[in-house]
Short mmCIF file of C-alpha atoms in Angstrom, two decimals:
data_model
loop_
_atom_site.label_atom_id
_atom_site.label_comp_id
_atom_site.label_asym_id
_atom_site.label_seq_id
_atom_site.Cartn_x
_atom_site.Cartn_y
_atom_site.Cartn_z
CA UNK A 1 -89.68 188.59 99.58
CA UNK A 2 -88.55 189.78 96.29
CA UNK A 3 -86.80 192.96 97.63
CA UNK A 4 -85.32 190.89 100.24
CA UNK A 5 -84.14 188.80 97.88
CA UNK A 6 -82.22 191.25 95.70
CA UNK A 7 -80.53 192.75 98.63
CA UNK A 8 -79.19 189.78 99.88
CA UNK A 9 -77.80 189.26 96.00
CA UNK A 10 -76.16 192.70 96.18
CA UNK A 11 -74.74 191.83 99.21
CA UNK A 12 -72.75 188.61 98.24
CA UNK A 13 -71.89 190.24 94.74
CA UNK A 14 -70.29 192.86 97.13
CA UNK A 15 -68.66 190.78 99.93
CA UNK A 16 -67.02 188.98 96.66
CA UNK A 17 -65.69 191.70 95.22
CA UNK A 18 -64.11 193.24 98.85
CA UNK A 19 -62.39 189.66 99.20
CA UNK A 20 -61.61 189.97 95.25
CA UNK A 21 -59.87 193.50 95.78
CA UNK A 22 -58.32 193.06 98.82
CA UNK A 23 -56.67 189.60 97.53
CA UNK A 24 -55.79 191.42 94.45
CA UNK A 25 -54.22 194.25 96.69
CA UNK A 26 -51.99 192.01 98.25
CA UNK A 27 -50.89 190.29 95.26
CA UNK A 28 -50.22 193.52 93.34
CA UNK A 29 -46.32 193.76 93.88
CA UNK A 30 -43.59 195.52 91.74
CA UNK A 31 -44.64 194.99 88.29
CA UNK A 32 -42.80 196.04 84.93
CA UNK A 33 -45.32 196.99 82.28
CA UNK A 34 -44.19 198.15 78.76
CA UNK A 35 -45.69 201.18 76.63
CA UNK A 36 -46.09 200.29 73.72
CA UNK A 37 -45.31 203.49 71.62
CA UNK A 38 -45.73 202.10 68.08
CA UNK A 39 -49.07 200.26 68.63
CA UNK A 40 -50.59 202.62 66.13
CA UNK A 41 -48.21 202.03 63.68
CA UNK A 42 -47.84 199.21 60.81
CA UNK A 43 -45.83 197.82 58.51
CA UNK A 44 -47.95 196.75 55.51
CA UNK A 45 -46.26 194.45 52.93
CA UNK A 46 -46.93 195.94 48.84
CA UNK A 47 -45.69 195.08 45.53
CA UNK A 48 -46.03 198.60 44.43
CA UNK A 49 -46.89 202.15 44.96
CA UNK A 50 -50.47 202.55 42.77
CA UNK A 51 -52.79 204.10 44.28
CA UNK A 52 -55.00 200.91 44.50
CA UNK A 53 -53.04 199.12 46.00
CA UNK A 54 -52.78 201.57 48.49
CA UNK A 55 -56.13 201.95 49.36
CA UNK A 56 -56.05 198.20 50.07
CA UNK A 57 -52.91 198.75 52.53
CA UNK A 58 -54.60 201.08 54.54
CA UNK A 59 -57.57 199.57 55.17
CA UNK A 60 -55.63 196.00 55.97
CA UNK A 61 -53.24 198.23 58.11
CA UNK A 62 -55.90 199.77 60.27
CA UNK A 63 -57.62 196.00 60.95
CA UNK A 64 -54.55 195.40 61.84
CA UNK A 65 -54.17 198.44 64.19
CA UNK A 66 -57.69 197.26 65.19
CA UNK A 67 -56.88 193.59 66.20
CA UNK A 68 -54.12 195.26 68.53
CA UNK A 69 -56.39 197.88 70.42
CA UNK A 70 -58.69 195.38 70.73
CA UNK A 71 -56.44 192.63 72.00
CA UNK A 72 -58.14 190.25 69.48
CA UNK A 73 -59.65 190.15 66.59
CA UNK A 74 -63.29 189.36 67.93
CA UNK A 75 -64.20 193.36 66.42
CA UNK A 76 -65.35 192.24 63.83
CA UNK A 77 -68.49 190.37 65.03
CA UNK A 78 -69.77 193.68 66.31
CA UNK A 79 -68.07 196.52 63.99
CA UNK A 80 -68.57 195.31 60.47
CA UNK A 81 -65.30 195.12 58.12
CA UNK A 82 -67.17 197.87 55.74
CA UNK A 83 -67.73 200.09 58.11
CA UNK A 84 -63.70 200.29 58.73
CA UNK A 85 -62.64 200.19 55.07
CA UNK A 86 -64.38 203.52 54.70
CA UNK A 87 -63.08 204.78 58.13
CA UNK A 88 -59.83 203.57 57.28
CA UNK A 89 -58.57 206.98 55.15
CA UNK A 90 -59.67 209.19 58.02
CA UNK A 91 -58.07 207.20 60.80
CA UNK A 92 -54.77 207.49 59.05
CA UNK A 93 -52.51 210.74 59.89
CA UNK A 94 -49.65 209.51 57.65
CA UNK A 95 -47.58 207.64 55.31
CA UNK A 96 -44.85 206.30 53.72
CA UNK A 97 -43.16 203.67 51.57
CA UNK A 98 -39.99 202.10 52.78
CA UNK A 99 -38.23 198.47 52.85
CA UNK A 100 -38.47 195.91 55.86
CA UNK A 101 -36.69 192.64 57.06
CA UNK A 102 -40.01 190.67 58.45
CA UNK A 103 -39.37 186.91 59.73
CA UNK A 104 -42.27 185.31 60.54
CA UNK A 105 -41.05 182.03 61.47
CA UNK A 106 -40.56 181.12 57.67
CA UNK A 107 -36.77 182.81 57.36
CA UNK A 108 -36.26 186.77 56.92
CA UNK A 109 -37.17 188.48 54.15
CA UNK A 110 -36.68 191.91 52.37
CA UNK A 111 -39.89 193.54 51.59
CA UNK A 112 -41.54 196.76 50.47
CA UNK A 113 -43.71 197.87 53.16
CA UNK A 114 -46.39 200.67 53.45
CA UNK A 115 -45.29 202.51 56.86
CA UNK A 116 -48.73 204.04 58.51
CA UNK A 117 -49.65 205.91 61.30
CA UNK A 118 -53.40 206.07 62.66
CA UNK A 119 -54.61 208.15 65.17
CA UNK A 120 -55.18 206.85 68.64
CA UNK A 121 -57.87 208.65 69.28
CA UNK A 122 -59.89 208.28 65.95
CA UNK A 123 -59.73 204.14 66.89
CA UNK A 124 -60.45 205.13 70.76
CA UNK A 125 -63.77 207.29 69.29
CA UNK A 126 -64.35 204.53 66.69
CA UNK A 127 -63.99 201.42 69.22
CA UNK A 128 -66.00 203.38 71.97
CA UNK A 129 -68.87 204.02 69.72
CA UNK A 130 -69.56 200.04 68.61
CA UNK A 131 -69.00 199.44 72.53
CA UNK A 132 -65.60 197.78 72.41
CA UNK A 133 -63.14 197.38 74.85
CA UNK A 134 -59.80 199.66 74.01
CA UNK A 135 -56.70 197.99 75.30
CA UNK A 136 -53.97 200.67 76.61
CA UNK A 137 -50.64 201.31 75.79
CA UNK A 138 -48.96 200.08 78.72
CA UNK A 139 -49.31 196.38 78.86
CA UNK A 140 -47.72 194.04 80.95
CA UNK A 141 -44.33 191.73 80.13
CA UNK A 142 -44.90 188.53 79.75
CA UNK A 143 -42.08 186.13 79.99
CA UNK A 144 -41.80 183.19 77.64
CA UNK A 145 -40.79 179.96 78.51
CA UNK A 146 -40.73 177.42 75.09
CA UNK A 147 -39.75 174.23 74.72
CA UNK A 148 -39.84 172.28 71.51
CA UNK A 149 -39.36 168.58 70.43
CA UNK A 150 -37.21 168.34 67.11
CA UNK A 151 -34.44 165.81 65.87
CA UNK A 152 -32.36 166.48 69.19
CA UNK A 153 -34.78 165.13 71.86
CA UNK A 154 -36.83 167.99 73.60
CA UNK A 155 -35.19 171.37 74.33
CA UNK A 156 -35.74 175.20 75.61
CA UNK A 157 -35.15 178.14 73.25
CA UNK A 158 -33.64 181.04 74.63
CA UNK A 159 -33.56 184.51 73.35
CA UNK A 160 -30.63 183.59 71.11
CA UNK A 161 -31.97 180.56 70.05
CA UNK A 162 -32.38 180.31 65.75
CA UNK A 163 -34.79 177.75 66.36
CA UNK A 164 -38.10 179.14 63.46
CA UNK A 165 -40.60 178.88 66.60
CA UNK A 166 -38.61 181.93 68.23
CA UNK A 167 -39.00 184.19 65.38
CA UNK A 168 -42.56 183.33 64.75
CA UNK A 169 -43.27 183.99 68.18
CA UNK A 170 -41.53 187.22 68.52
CA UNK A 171 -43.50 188.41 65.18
CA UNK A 172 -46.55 187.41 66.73
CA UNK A 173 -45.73 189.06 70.20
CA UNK A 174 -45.51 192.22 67.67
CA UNK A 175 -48.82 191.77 65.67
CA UNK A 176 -51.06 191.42 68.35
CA UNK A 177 -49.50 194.12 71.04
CA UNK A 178 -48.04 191.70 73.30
CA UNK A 179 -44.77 192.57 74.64
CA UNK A 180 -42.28 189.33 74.89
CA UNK A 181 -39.22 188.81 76.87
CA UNK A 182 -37.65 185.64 76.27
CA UNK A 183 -35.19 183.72 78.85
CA UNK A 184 -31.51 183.84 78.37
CA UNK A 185 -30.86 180.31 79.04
CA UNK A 186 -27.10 181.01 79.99
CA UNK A 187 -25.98 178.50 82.74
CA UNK A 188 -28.01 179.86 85.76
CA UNK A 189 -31.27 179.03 83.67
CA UNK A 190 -30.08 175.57 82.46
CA UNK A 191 -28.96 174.66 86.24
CA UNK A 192 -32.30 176.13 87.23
CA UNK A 193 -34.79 174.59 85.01
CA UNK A 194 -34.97 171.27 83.05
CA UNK A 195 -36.69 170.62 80.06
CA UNK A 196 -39.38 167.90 81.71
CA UNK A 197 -40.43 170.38 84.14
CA UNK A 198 -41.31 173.03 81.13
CA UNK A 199 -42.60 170.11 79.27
CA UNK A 200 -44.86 169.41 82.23
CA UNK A 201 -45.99 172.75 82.82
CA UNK A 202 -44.69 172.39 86.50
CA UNK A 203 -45.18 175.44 87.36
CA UNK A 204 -43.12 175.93 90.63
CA UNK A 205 -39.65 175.47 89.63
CA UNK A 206 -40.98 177.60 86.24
CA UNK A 207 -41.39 180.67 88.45
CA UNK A 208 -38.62 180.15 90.58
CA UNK A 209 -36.68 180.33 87.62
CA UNK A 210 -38.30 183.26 86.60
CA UNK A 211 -37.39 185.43 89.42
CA UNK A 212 -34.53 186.95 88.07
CA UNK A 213 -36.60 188.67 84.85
CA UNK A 214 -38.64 191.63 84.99
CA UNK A 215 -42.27 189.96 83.94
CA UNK A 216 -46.03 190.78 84.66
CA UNK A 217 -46.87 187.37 83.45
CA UNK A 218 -45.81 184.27 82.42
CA UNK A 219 -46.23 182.12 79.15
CA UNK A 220 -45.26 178.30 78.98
CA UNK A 221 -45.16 176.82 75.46
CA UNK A 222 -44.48 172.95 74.68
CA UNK A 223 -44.44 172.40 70.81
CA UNK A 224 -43.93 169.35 68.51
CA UNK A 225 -44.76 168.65 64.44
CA UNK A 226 -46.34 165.86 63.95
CA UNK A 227 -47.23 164.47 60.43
CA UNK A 228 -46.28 167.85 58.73
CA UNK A 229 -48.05 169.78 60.64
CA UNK A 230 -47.43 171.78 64.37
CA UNK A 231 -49.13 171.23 67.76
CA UNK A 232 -48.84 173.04 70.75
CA UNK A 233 -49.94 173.28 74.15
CA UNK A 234 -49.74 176.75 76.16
CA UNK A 235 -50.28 178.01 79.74
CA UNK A 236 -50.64 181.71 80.63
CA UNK A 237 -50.22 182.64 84.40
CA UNK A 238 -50.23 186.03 86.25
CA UNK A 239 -49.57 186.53 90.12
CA UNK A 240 -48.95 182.96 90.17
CA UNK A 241 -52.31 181.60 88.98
CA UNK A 242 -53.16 180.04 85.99
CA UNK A 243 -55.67 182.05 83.79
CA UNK A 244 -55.87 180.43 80.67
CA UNK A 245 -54.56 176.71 78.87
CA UNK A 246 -55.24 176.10 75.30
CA UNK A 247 -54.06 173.57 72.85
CA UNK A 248 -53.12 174.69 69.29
CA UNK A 249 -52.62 173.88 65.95
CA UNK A 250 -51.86 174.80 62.63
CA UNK A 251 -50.15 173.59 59.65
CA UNK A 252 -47.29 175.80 59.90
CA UNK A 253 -44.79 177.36 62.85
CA UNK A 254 -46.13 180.56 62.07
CA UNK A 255 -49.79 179.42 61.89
CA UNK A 256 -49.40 178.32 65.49
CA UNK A 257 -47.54 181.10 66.93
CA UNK A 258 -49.97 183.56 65.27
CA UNK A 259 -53.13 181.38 66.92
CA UNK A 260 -51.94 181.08 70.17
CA UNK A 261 -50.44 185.01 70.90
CA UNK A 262 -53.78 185.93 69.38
CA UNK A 263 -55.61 183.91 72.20
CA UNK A 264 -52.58 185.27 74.61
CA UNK A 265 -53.97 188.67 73.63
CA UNK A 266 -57.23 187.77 74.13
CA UNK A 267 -56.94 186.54 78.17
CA UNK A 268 -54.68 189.64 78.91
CA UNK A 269 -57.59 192.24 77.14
CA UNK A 270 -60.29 190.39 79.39
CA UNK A 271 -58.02 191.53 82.30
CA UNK A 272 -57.06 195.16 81.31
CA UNK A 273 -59.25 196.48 78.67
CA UNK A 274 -62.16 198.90 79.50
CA UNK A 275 -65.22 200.31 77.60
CA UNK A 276 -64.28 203.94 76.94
CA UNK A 277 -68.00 204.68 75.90
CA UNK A 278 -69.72 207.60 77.30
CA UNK A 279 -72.74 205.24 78.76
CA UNK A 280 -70.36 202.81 80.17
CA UNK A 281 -71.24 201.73 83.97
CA UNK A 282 -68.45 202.47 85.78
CA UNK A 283 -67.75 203.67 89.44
CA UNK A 284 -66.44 205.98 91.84
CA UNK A 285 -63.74 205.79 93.68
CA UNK A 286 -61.33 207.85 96.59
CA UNK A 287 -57.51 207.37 96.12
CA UNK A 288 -56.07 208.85 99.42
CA UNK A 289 -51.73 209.13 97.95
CA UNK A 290 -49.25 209.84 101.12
CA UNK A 291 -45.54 210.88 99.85
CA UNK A 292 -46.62 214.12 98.22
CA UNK A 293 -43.50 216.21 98.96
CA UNK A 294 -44.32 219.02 96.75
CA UNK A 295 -46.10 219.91 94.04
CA UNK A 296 -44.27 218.50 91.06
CA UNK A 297 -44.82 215.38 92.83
CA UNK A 298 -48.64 216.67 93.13
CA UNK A 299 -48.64 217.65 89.16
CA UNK A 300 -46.84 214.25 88.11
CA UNK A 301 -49.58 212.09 90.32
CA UNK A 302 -52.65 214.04 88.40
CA UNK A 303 -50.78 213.43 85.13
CA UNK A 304 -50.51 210.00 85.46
CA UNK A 305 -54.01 209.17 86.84
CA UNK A 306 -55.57 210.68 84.25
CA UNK A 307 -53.57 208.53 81.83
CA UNK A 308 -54.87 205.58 83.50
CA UNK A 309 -57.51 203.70 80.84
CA UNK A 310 -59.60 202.96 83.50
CA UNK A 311 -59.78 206.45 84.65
CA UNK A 312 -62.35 208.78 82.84
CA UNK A 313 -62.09 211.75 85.21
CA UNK A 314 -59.36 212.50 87.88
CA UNK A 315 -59.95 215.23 90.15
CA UNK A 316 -58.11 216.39 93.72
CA UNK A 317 -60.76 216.88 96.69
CA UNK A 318 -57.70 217.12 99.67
CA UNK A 319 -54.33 218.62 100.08
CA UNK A 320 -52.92 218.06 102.97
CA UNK A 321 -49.02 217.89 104.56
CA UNK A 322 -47.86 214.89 102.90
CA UNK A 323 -51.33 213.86 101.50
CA UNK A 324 -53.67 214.22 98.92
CA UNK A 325 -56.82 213.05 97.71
CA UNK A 326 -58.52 212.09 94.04
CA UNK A 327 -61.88 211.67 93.35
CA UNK A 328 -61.80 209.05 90.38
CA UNK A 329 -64.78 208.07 87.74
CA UNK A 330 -64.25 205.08 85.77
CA UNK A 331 -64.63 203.25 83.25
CA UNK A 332 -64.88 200.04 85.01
CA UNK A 333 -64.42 198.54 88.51
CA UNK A 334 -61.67 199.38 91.15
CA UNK A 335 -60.37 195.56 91.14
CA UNK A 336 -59.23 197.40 87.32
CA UNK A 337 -57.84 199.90 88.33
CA UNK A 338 -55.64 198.74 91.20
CA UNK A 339 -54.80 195.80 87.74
CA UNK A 340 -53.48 198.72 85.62
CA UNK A 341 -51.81 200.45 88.60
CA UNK A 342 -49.63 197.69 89.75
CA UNK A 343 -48.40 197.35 86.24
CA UNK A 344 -45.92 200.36 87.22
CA UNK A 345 -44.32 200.81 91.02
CA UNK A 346 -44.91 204.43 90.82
CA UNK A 347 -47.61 203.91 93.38
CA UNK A 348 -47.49 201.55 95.93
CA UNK A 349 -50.44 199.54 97.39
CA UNK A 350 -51.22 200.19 101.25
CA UNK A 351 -53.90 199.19 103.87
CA UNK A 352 -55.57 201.88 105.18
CA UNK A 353 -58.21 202.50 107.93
CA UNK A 354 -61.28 202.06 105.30
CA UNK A 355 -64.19 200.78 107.03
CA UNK A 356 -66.17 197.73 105.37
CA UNK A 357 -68.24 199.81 103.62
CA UNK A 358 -65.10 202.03 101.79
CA UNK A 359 -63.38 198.91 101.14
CA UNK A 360 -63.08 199.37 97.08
CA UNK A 361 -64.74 202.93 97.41
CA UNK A 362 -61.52 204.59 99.35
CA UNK A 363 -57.78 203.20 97.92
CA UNK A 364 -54.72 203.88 99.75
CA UNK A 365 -51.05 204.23 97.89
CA UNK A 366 -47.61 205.85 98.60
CA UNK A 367 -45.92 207.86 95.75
CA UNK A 368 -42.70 206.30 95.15
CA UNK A 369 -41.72 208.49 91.34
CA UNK A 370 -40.26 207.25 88.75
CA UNK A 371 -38.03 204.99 90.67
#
């Protein structure tokens, strides 16, 4: 009874992830992910150049390094804070002093800065030993829709809005690895969207309005002060479906941006981060790629794969004509992997002739390039 039992479990937990690949398949269209270059750099703010002082920079720089690899700053219930500080020299390849405008929502302001540089791969080794998720450099766009309640009535900010929210937001965006792209709001966005629909997260004419930005995702923001303080409400959606709604607030503008792109971080590092560990349970999978015209195209397809976060090992098993096969261990689950590759077009999801049982096991993609 017992044995039965379990195998009927592994079958539903199978049948749900076919029907949770195969929807995820379809969904996966042409996506515009950005790589972040400088997500091992940071900007630390200093009154000075002692030696102390720092000390204390570059162990507040590489948290802060931390917080982005990790998508949040929940690292620091499982690696403890000493354990960094003395890391902290090692994990830094360089150095220097220079001066910075930072607005944080507050106004702009000229400051000394410490500018560091960690290693990616010292954090990668550091994060995979304590069993943390590493979030990759390419990460997807996510478009920001805000509106605010002031003195004016209720209104949208727009890229070139000077509206404090905007700034603190962008900074944000910056802090926790999350790249922004804020609407225009020239007159095809103001005929195409009112402020009550924003307001009440109606999400339709939202991504209608969206169409005509390059986005992964989609962030709706409705914020008010109240009593001195600000409050917020946010809604994060991807492929058209809501994955997370929180309310925030703080007692400043750039309190509240700072909580909620923190918990933005968070829901996108659920999606796309993977355990990079050595003992991490992760599975094997075919990719069958038709379009191979030669063999730069060949070299440029193993090159990227092997990029992939999800990917540990990479390896062809068939050349054919037009085709080739990779044999692919991961880190994680296929449903991940087909995530990360529809953040770029450069290979385009197709429906092969995988039996039940390959569905997930055997993947199926054209090469379009670098288009």
């Amino acid at each position: 009874m017992k044995q039965a039992s379990r195998l009927l479990f592994r079958a539903i937990v199978l049948k749900r992830r076919i029907l949770s690949f195969l929807s995820l398949l379809l969904l996966c269209g042409y996506a515009h992910a950005v790589a972040i270059s400088d997500i091992y750099d940071v900007e630390v703010p200093v009154s000075g150049q002692d030696p102390k002082e720092r000390a204390e920079a570059v162990e507040k720089g590489a948290g802060m390094v931390m917080d982005r690899v990790a998508g949040n700053s929940g690292w620091r219930n499982v690696l403890d804070t000493a354990v960094l500080a003395e890391q902290a020299p090692r994990l830094l390849e360089e150095y220097s002093y220079g001066y910075a405008v930072v607005d944080s929502g507050s106004g702009p302001r000229r400051l000394l800065v410490l500018k560091a540089h960690y290693s990616a791969q010292g954090f990668e080794n550091l994060l995979s030993q304590y069993k943390v998720p590493v979030w990759g450099r390419n990460r997807p766009q996510v478009l920001v829709w805000m509106a605010v309640e002031g003195d004016r009535g209720r209104e949208i900010l727009g890229e070139g809005a000077s509206h404090h929210l905007v700034a603190a937001v962008k900074y944000s965006g910056q802090r926790w690895g999350v790249p922004l792209l804020l609407p225009l709001m020239d007159l095809q966005d103001a005929s195409s969207l009112n402020t009550s629909d924003l307001w009440g997260f109606f999400a339709e004419p939202v991504e209608a309005s969206s169409t005509r930005y390059s986005h992964d995702s989609i962030l709706m923001v409705r914020a008010y002060p109240r009593s001195g303080r600000w409050s917020g409400l946010w809604q994060l959606r991807v492929s058209g479906q809501k994955i997370a709604e929180e309310s925030v607030e703080a007692d400043t503008v750039s309190a509240m941006a700072d909580k909620m792109m923190e918990s933005v971080a968070l829901s996108l590092a659920h999606k796309y981060a993977v355990n990079l560990g050595a003992d991490a349970q992760g599975d094997e999978v075919t990719v069958e790629v038709s379009n191979v015209t030669d063999f730069r195209a060949y070299a440029d397809i193993l090159k990227y794969m092997r990029q992939l976060a999800p990917v540990k090992k990479a390896e062809p098993v068939y050349v054919g004509e037009d085709i080739v096969r990779f044999q692919l261990k991961l880190n994680g689950y296929p449903e991940q992997l087909a995530e990360h590759l529809a953040l770029q077009p450069r290979l385009r999801p197709e429906l092969g002739p995988s039996t039940q049982e390959e569905v997930g096991r055997r993947l199926y993609y054209s090469w379009a390039g670098d288009r």
